[in-house]
Coordinates of C-alpha atoms and ligand atoms in Angstrom, one line a residue:
Chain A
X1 CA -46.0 73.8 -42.0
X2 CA -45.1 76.6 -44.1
X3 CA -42.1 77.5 -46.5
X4 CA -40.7 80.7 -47.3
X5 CA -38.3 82.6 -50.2
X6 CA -35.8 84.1 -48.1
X7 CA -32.8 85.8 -49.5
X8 CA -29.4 86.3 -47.3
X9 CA -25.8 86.5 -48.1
X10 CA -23.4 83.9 -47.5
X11 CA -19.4 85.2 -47.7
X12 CA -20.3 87.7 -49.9
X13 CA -22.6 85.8 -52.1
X14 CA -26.4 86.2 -52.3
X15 CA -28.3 83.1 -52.0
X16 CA -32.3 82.8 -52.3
X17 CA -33.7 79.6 -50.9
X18 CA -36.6 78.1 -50.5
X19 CA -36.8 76.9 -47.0
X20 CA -39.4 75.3 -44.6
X21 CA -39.6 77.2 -41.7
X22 CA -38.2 74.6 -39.1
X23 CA -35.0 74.6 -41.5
X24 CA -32.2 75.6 -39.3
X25 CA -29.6 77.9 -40.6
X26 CA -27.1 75.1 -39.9
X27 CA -28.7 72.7 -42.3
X28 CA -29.1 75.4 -44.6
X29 CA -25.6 76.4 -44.8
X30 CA -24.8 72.6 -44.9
X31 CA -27.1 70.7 -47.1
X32 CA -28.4 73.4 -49.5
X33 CA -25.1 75.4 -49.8
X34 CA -22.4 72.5 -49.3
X35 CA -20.8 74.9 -47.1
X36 CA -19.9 72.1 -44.7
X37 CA -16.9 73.6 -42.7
X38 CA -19.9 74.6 -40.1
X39 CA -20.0 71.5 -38.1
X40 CA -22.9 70.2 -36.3
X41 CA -22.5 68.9 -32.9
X42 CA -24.8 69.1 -29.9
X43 CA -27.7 70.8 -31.8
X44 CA -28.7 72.4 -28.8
X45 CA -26.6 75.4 -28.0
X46 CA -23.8 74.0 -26.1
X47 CA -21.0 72.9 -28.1
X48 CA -20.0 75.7 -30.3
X49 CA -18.9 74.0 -33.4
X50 CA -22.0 75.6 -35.8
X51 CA -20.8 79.2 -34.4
X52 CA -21.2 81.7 -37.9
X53 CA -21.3 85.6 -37.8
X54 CA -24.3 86.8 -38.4
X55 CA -24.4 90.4 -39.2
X56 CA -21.1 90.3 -37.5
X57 CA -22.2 89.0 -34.7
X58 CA -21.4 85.2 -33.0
X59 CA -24.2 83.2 -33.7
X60 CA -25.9 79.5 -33.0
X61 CA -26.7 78.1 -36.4
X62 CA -28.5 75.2 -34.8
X63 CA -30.0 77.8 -32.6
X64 CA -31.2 79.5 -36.0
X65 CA -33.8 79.4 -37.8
X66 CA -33.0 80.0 -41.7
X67 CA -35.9 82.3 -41.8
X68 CA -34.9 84.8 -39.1
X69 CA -31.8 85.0 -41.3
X70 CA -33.6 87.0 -44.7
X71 CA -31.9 90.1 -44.9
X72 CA -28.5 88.7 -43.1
X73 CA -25.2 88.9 -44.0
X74 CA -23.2 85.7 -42.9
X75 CA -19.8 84.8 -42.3
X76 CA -19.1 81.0 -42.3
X77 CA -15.3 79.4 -42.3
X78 CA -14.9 79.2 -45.8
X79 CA -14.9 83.0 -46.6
X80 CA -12.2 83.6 -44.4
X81 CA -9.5 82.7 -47.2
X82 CA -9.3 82.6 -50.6
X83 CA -8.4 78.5 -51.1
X84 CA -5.5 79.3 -53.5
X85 CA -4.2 82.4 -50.9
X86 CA -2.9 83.0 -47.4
X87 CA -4.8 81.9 -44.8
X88 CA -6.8 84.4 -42.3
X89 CA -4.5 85.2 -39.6
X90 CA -6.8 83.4 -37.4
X91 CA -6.1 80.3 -39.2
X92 CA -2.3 81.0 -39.4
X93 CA -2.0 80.9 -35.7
X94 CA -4.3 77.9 -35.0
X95 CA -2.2 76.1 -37.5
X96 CA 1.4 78.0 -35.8
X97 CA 0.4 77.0 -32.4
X98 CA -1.6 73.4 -33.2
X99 CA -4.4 74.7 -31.9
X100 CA -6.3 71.6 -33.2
X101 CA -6.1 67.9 -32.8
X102 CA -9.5 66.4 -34.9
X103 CA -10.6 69.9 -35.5
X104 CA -14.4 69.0 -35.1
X105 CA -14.7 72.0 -32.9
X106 CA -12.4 74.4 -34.5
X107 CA -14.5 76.1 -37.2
X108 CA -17.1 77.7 -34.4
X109 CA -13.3 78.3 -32.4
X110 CA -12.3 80.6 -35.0
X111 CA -15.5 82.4 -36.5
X112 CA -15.8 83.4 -32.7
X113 CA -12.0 84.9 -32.4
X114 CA -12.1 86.3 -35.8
X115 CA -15.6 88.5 -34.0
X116 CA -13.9 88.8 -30.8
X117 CA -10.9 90.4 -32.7
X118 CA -12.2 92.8 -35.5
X119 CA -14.4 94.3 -32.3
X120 CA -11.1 94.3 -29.9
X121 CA -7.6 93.7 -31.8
X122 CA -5.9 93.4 -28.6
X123 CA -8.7 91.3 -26.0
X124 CA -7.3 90.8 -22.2
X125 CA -6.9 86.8 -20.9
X126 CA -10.1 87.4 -19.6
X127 CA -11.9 88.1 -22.6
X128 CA -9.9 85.6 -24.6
X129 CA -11.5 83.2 -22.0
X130 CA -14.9 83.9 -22.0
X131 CA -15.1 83.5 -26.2
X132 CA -13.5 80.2 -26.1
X133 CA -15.5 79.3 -22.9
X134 CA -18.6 79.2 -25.2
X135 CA -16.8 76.5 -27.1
X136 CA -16.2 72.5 -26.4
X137 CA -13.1 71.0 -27.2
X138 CA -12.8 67.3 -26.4
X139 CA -9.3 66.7 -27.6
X140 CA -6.6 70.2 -27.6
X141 CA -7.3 71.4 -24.4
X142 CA -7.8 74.9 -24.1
X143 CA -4.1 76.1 -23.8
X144 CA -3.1 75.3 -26.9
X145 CA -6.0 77.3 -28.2
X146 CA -5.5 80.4 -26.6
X147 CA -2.2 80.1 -27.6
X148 CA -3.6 80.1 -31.1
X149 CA -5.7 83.2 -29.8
X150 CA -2.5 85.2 -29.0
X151 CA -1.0 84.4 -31.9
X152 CA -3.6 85.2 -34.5
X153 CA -3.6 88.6 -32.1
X154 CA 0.5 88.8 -32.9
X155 CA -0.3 88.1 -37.0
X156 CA -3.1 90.6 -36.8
X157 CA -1.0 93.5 -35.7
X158 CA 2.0 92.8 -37.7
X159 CA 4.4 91.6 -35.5
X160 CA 5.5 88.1 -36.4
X161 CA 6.5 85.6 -34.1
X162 CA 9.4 83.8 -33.9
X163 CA 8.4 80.5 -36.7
X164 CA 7.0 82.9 -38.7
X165 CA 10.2 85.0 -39.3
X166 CA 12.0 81.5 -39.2
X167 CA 9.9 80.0 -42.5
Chain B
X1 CA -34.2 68.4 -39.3
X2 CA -34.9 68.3 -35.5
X3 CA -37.5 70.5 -35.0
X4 CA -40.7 69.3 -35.7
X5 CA -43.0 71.0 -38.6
X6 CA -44.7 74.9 -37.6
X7 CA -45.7 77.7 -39.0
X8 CA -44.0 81.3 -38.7
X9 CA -44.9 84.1 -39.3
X10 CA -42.7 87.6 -38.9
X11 CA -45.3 90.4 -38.5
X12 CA -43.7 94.1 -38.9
X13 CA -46.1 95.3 -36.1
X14 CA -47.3 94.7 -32.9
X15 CA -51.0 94.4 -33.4
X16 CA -50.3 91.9 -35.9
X17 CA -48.1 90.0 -33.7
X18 CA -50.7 90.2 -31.2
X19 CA -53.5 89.1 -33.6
X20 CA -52.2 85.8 -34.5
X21 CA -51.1 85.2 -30.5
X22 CA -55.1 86.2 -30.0
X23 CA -56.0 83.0 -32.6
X24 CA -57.8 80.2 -30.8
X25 CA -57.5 77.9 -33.7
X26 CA -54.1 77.6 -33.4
X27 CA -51.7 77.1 -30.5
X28 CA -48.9 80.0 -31.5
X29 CA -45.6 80.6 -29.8
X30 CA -43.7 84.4 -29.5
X31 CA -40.0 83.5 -31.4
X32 CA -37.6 86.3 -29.3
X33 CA -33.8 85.3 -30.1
X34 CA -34.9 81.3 -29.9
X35 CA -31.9 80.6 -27.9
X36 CA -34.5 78.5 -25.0
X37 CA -37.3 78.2 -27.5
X38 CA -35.2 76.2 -30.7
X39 CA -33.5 74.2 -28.0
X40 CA -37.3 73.0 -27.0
X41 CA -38.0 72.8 -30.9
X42 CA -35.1 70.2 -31.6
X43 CA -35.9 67.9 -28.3
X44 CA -39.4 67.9 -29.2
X45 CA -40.0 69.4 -26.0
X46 CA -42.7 71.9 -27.6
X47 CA -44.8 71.2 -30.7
X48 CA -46.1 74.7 -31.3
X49 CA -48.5 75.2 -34.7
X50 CA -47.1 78.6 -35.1
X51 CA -43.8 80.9 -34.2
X52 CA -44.2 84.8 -34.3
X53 CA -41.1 86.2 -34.6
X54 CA -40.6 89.0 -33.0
X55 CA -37.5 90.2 -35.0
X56 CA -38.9 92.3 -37.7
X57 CA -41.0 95.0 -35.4
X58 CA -38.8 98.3 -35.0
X59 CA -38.5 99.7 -31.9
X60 CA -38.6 96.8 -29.2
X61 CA -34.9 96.7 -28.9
X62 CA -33.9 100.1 -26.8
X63 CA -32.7 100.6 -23.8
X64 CA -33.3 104.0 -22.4
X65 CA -33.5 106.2 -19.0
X66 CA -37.0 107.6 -18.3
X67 CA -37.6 109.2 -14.9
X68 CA -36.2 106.8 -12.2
X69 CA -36.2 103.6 -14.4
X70 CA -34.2 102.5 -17.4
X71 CA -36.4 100.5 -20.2
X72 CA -35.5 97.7 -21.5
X73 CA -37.2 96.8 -25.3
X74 CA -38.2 92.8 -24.4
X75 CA -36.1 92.4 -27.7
X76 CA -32.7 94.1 -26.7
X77 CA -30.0 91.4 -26.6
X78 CA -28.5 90.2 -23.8
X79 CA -25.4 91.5 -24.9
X80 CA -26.6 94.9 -25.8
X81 CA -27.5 95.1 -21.9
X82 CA -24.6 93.5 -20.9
X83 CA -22.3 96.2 -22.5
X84 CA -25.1 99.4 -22.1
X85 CA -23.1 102.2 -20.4
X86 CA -26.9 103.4 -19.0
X87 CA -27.5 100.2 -17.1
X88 CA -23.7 100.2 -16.3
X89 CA -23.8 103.2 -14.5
X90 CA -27.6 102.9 -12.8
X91 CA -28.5 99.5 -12.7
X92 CA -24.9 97.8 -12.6
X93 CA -26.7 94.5 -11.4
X94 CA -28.3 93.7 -14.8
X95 CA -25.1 93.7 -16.8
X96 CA -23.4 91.9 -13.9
X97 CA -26.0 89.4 -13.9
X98 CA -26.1 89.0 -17.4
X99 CA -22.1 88.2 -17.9
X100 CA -23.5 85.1 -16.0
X101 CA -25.9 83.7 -18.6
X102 CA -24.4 81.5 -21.2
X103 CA -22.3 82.2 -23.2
X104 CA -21.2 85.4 -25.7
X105 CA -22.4 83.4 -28.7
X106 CA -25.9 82.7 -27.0
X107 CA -25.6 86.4 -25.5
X108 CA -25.6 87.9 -28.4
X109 CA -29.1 86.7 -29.8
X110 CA -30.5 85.9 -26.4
X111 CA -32.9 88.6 -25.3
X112 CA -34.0 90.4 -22.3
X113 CA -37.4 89.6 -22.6
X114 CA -36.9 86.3 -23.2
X115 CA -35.3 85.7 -20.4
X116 CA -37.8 87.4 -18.3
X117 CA -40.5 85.4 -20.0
X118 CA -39.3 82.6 -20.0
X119 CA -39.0 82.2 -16.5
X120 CA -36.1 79.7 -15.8
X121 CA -35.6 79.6 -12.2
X122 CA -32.2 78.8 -12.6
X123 CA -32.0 82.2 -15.2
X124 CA -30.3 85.2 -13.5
X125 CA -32.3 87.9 -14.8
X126 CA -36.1 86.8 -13.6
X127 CA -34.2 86.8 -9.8
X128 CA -32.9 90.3 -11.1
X129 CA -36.3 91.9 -11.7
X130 CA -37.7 90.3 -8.6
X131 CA -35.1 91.9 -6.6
X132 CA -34.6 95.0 -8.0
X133 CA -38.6 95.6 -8.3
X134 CA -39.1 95.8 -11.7
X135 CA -42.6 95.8 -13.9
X136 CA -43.0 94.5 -16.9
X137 CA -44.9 95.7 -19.2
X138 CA -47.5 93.6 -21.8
X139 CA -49.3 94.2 -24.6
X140 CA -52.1 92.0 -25.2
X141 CA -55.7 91.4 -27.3
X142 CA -57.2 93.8 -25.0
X143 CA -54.2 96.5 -24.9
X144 CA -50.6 97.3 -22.3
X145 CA -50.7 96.5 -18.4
X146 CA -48.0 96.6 -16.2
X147 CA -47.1 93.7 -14.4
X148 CA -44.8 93.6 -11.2
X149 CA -41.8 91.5 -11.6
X150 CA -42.8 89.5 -8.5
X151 CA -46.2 88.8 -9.6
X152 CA -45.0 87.4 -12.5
X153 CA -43.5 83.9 -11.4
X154 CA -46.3 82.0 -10.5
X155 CA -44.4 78.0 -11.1
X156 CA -41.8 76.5 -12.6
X157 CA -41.1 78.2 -15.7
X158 CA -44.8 79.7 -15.8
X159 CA -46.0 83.2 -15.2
X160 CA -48.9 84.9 -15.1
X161 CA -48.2 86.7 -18.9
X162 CA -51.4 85.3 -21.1
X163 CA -50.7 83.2 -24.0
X164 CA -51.8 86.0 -26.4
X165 CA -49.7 88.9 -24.6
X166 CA -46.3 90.1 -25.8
X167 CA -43.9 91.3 -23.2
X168 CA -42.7 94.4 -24.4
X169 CA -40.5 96.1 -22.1
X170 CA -39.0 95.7 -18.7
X171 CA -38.7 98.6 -16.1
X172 CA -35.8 98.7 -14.0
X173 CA -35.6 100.9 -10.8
X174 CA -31.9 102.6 -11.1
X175 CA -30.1 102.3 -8.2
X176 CA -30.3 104.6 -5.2
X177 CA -27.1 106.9 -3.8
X178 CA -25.5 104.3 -1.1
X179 CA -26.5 101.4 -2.2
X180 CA -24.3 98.2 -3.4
X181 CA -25.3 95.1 -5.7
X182 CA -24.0 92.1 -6.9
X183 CA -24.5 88.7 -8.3
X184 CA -22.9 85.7 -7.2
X185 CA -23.2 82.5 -8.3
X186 CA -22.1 78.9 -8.3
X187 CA -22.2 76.8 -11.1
X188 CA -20.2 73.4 -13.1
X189 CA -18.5 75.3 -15.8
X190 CA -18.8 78.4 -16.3
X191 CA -21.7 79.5 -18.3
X192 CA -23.7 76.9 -17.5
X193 CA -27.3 77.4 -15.5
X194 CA -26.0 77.9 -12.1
X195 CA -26.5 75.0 -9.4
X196 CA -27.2 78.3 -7.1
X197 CA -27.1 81.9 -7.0
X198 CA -28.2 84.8 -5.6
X199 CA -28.7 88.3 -6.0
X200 CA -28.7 91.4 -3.5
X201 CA -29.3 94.8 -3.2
X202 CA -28.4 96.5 0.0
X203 CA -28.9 100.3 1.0
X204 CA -26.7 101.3 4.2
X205 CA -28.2 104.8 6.0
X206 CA -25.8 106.1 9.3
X207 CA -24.1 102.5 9.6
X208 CA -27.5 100.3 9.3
X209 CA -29.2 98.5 6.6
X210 CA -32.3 100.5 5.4
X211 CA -33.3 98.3 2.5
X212 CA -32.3 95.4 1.5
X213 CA -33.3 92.6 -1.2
X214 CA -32.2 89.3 -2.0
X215 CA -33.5 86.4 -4.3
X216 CA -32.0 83.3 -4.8
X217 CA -32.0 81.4 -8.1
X218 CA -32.1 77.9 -9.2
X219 CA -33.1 76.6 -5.6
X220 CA -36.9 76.4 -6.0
X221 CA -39.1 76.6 -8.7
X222 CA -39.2 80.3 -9.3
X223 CA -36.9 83.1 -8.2
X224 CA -37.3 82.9 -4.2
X225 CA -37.4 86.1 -2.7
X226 CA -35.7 85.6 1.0
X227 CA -38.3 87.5 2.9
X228 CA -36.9 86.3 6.2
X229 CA -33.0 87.7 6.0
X230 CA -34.7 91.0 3.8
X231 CA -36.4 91.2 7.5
X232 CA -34.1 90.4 9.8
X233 CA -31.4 93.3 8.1
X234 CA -33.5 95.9 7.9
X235 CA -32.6 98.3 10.1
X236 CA -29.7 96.0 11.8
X237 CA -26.1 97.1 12.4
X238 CA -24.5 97.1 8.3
X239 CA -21.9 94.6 9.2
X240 CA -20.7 91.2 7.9
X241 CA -21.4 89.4 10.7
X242 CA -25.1 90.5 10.5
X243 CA -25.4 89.3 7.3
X244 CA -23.5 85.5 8.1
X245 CA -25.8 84.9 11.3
X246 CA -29.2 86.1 8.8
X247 CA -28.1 84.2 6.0
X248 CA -27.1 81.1 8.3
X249 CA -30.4 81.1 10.0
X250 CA -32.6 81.6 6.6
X251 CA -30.8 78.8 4.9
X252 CA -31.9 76.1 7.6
X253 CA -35.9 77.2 6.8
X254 CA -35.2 76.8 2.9
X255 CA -37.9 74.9 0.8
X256 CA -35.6 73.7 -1.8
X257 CA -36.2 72.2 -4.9
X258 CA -35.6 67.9 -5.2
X259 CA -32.9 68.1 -7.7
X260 CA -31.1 64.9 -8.8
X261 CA -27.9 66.3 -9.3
X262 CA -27.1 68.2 -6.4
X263 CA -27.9 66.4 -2.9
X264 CA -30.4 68.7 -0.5
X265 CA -27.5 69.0 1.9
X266 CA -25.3 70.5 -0.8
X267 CA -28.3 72.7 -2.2
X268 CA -28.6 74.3 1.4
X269 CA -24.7 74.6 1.8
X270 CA -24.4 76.6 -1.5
X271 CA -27.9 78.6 -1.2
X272 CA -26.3 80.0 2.0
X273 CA -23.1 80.7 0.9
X274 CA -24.2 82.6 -2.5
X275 CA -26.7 84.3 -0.5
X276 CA -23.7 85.5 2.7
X277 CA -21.4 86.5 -0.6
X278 CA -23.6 88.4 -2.4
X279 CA -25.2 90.6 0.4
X280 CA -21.3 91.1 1.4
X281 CA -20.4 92.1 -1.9
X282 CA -22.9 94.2 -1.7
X283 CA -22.2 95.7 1.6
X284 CA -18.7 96.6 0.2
X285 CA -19.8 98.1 -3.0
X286 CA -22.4 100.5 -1.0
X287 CA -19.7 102.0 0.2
Ligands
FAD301 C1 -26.2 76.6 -24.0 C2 -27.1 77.5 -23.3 C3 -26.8 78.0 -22.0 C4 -27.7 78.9 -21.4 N1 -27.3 79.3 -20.1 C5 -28.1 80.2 -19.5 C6 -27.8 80.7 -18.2 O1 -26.8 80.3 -17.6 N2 -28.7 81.6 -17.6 C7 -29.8 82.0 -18.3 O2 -30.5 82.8 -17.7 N3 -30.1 81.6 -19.5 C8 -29.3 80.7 -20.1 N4 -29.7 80.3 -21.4 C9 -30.9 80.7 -22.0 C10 -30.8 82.1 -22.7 O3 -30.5 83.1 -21.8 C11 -32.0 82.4 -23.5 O4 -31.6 83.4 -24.4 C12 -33.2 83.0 -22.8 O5 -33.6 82.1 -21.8 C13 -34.4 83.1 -23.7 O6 -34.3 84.3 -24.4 P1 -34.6 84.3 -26.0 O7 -34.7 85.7 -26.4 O8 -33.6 83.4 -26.6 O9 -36.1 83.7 -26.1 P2 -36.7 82.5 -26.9 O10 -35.9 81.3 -26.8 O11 -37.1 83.0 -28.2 O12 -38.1 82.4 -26.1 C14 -38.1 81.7 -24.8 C15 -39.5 81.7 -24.3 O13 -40.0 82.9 -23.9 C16 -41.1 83.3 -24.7 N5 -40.9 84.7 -25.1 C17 -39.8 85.3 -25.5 N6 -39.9 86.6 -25.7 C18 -41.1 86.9 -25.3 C19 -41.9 88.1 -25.2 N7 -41.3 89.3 -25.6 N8 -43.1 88.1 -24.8 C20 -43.7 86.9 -24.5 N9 -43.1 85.8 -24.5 C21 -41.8 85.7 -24.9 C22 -41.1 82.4 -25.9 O14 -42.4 82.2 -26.4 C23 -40.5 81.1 -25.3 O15 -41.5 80.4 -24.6 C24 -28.8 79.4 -22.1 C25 -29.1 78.9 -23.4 C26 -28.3 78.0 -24.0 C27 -28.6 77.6 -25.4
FES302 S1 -24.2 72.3 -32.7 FE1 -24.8 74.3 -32.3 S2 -24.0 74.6 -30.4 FE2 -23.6 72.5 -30.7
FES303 S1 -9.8 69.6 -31.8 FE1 -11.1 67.9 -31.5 S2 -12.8 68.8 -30.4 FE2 -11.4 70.4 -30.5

């Protein structure tokens, strides 16, 4: 069983960690870092809810090992927003639209639209589809969450809606 | 922590990679983008003593035209396939296929090769490379050979790569002036392994079929090439109705795999009606 010294960055913030090599990312990002908005479901692949970036891309952190992630950059929920600031626009429409009921599943949801929109500001149904189709949601339902989707979209390019010109 | 205690090791090189694969002492496992392999790892499915990443060795990740093939580095992602404008334009079944595996999120660290390696035969891709023809090509203790793709299934989810070779490219035949592809499949929810499918290849001379291929997946324990309907088309009138009465026959003779989930009556029913769309799709697009 060996351990290894890897080095990656977490929301901008270098880490180095001593890590056995059947360390997942998830657990890394949860247990060592207390970065706990990545939730842990299925552990196999199918759920979604550990979704990160990784290098800018949509990744598995249960299907990660924390050593194949020295060198990475990663993106986890909690860099999205500065805690005292606005939300990500993301955020702002899942909260606009109630695009959550227990919000279990939402964290992956929206580290997987926040990819799918700095690669394509303006994504067809379609696309919007297969993104959320690599995510479970036991309670929403998927409307409300593409909903979300479109709004976030709306926020992003700088026309508001309709609430948000109302608050 | 799920997975159960191993080694790994990320060698920058081949050889190296190759080395540790070539150590009897130790049972050693190649780590492509882990998204079948961790899975295993967290069931306890597979105790390995050592993971060789693959990840760290430049240049196993292209995808590039050579002659009348386009390479595929064993470590390109699935996604980098999916969206290549190469493979697009001269092997449009791969990305089609490919749209079909998983999801984006798994896509986009799942690689080709270890999809071809790892030999689901529910996976799309293993009944692409069947069907399309394609070699693989190994590196092992005792240097690179060139495997064809339908010499590689030899069982469920085993082929006939050694335990100490890497696979290091796949070579895909690009697709010949009037022929058609597609990839059809029929599964719970999308994304999920498919409960059938098929793939098909057809090329229509003056009106008939001249060649044709198709290989059904996730009906027997590797990718089943259907010899019988390839034979029947051949040289038969390019039509639809060819196609129903082949793939209605062929279906009746099928050896298909006991699965609890999905009664044999059921199986049959969809293997002949992924295997009638697909060559039909097919027929249309060779248009
Ligand atoms: C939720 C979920 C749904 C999925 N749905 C589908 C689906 O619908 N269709 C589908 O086809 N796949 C599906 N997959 C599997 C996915 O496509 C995997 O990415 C793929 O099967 C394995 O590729 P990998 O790069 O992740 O390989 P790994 O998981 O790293 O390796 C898989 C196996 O292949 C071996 N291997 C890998 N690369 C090489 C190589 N270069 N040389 C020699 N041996 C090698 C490994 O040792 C291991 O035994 C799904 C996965 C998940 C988690
Ligand atoms: S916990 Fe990773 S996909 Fe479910
Ligand atoms: S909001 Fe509860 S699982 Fe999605």
């Amino acid at each position: 069983m060996s351990t290894h010294t890897i080095t990656l960055t977490v929301n901008g913030r270098e880490h180095t960690e001593e890590v056995e090599a059947r360390l997942t990312l998830a657990d890394l990002l949860r247990e060592r870092l207390d970065l706990t908005a990545t939730h842990l479901g299925c552990e196999h692949g199918v759920c979604g809810a550990c979704t990160v970036l990784l290098d800018g891309k949509p990744a598995r952190s249960c299907l990660t090992l924390a050593v194949q992630a020295e060198g990475a950059k990663i993106r986890t929920l909690e860099g999205l927003a500065d805690p005292e600031g606005e939300l990500h626009p993301v955020q702002q429409g899942f909260w606009e639209k109630h695009g959550m009921q227990c919000g279990f599943c939402t964290p992956g949801i929206v580290m997987s639209v926040v990819e799918l929109l700095e690669r394509d500001p303006d994504p067809s149904d379609d696309e919007i589809a297969a993104t959320l189709g690599g995510h479970l949601c036991r309670c929403t339902g998927y409307v409300k969450i593409r909903e979300a989707v479109r709004e976030a979209v709306r926020l992003r390019s700088g026309s508001h809606s309709p609430q948000e010109i109302r608050r | 922590m799920k997975p159960p205690p191993f080694d790994y090791v990320a060698p920058p090189s081949l050889d190296e990679a190759v080395a540790v694969l070539a150590d009897e002492d130790q049972d050693s496992k190649v780590l492509a983008g882990g998204q079948s392999l961790i899975p295993l790892l967290s069931l306890r499915l597979a105790y390995p003593d050592v993971l060789v990443d693959l990840g760290r060795i430049d240049g196993l990740g292209s995808i590039e035209h050579a002659d009348d093939t386009v390479v595929i580095g064993a470590m390109a992602t699935q996604h980098e396939a999916e969206t290549s404008h190469l493979l697009h334009e001269l092997c449009p079944l791969v990305p089609e296929a490919l749209a079909n595996v998983a999801h984006p999120q798994i896509r986009s660290r799942g690689t080709v090769g270890g999809s071809v390696a790892h030999g689901d035969p529910a996976a799309e891709l293993p009944a692409v490379v069947v069907a399309l023809d394609a070699t693989v090509r190994a590196v092992g203790p005792n240097g690179t050979r060139t495997i064809a793709a339908r010499d590689l299934y030899s069982g469920m989810m085993t082929t006939t790569l050694r335990e100490d070779e890497v696979l290091t490219s796949v070579e895909i035949p690009t697709v010949r002036e009037g022929s058609g592809s597609a990839c059809v499949e029929v599964a719970r929810r999308a994304g999920d392994y498919a409960m059938a499918g098929a793939v098909a290849q057809v090329t229509v001379e003056k009106g008939t079929f001249a060649d044709t291929r198709l290989v059904l997946f996730s009906v027997s324990d590797t990718p089943a090439r259907i010899d019988a309907v390839e034979r029947a088309l051949t040289g038969a009138e390019a039509k639809p109705e060819v196609i129903a009465r082949a793939t209605a026959a062929a279906a009746e003779d099928l050896d298909l795999l006991a699965d609890p989930r999905v009664s044999q009556d059921y199986a049959r029913h969809l293997a002949e009606v992924v295997a009638r769309r697909a060559l039909t799709t097919a027929l249309e697009r060779s248009a």
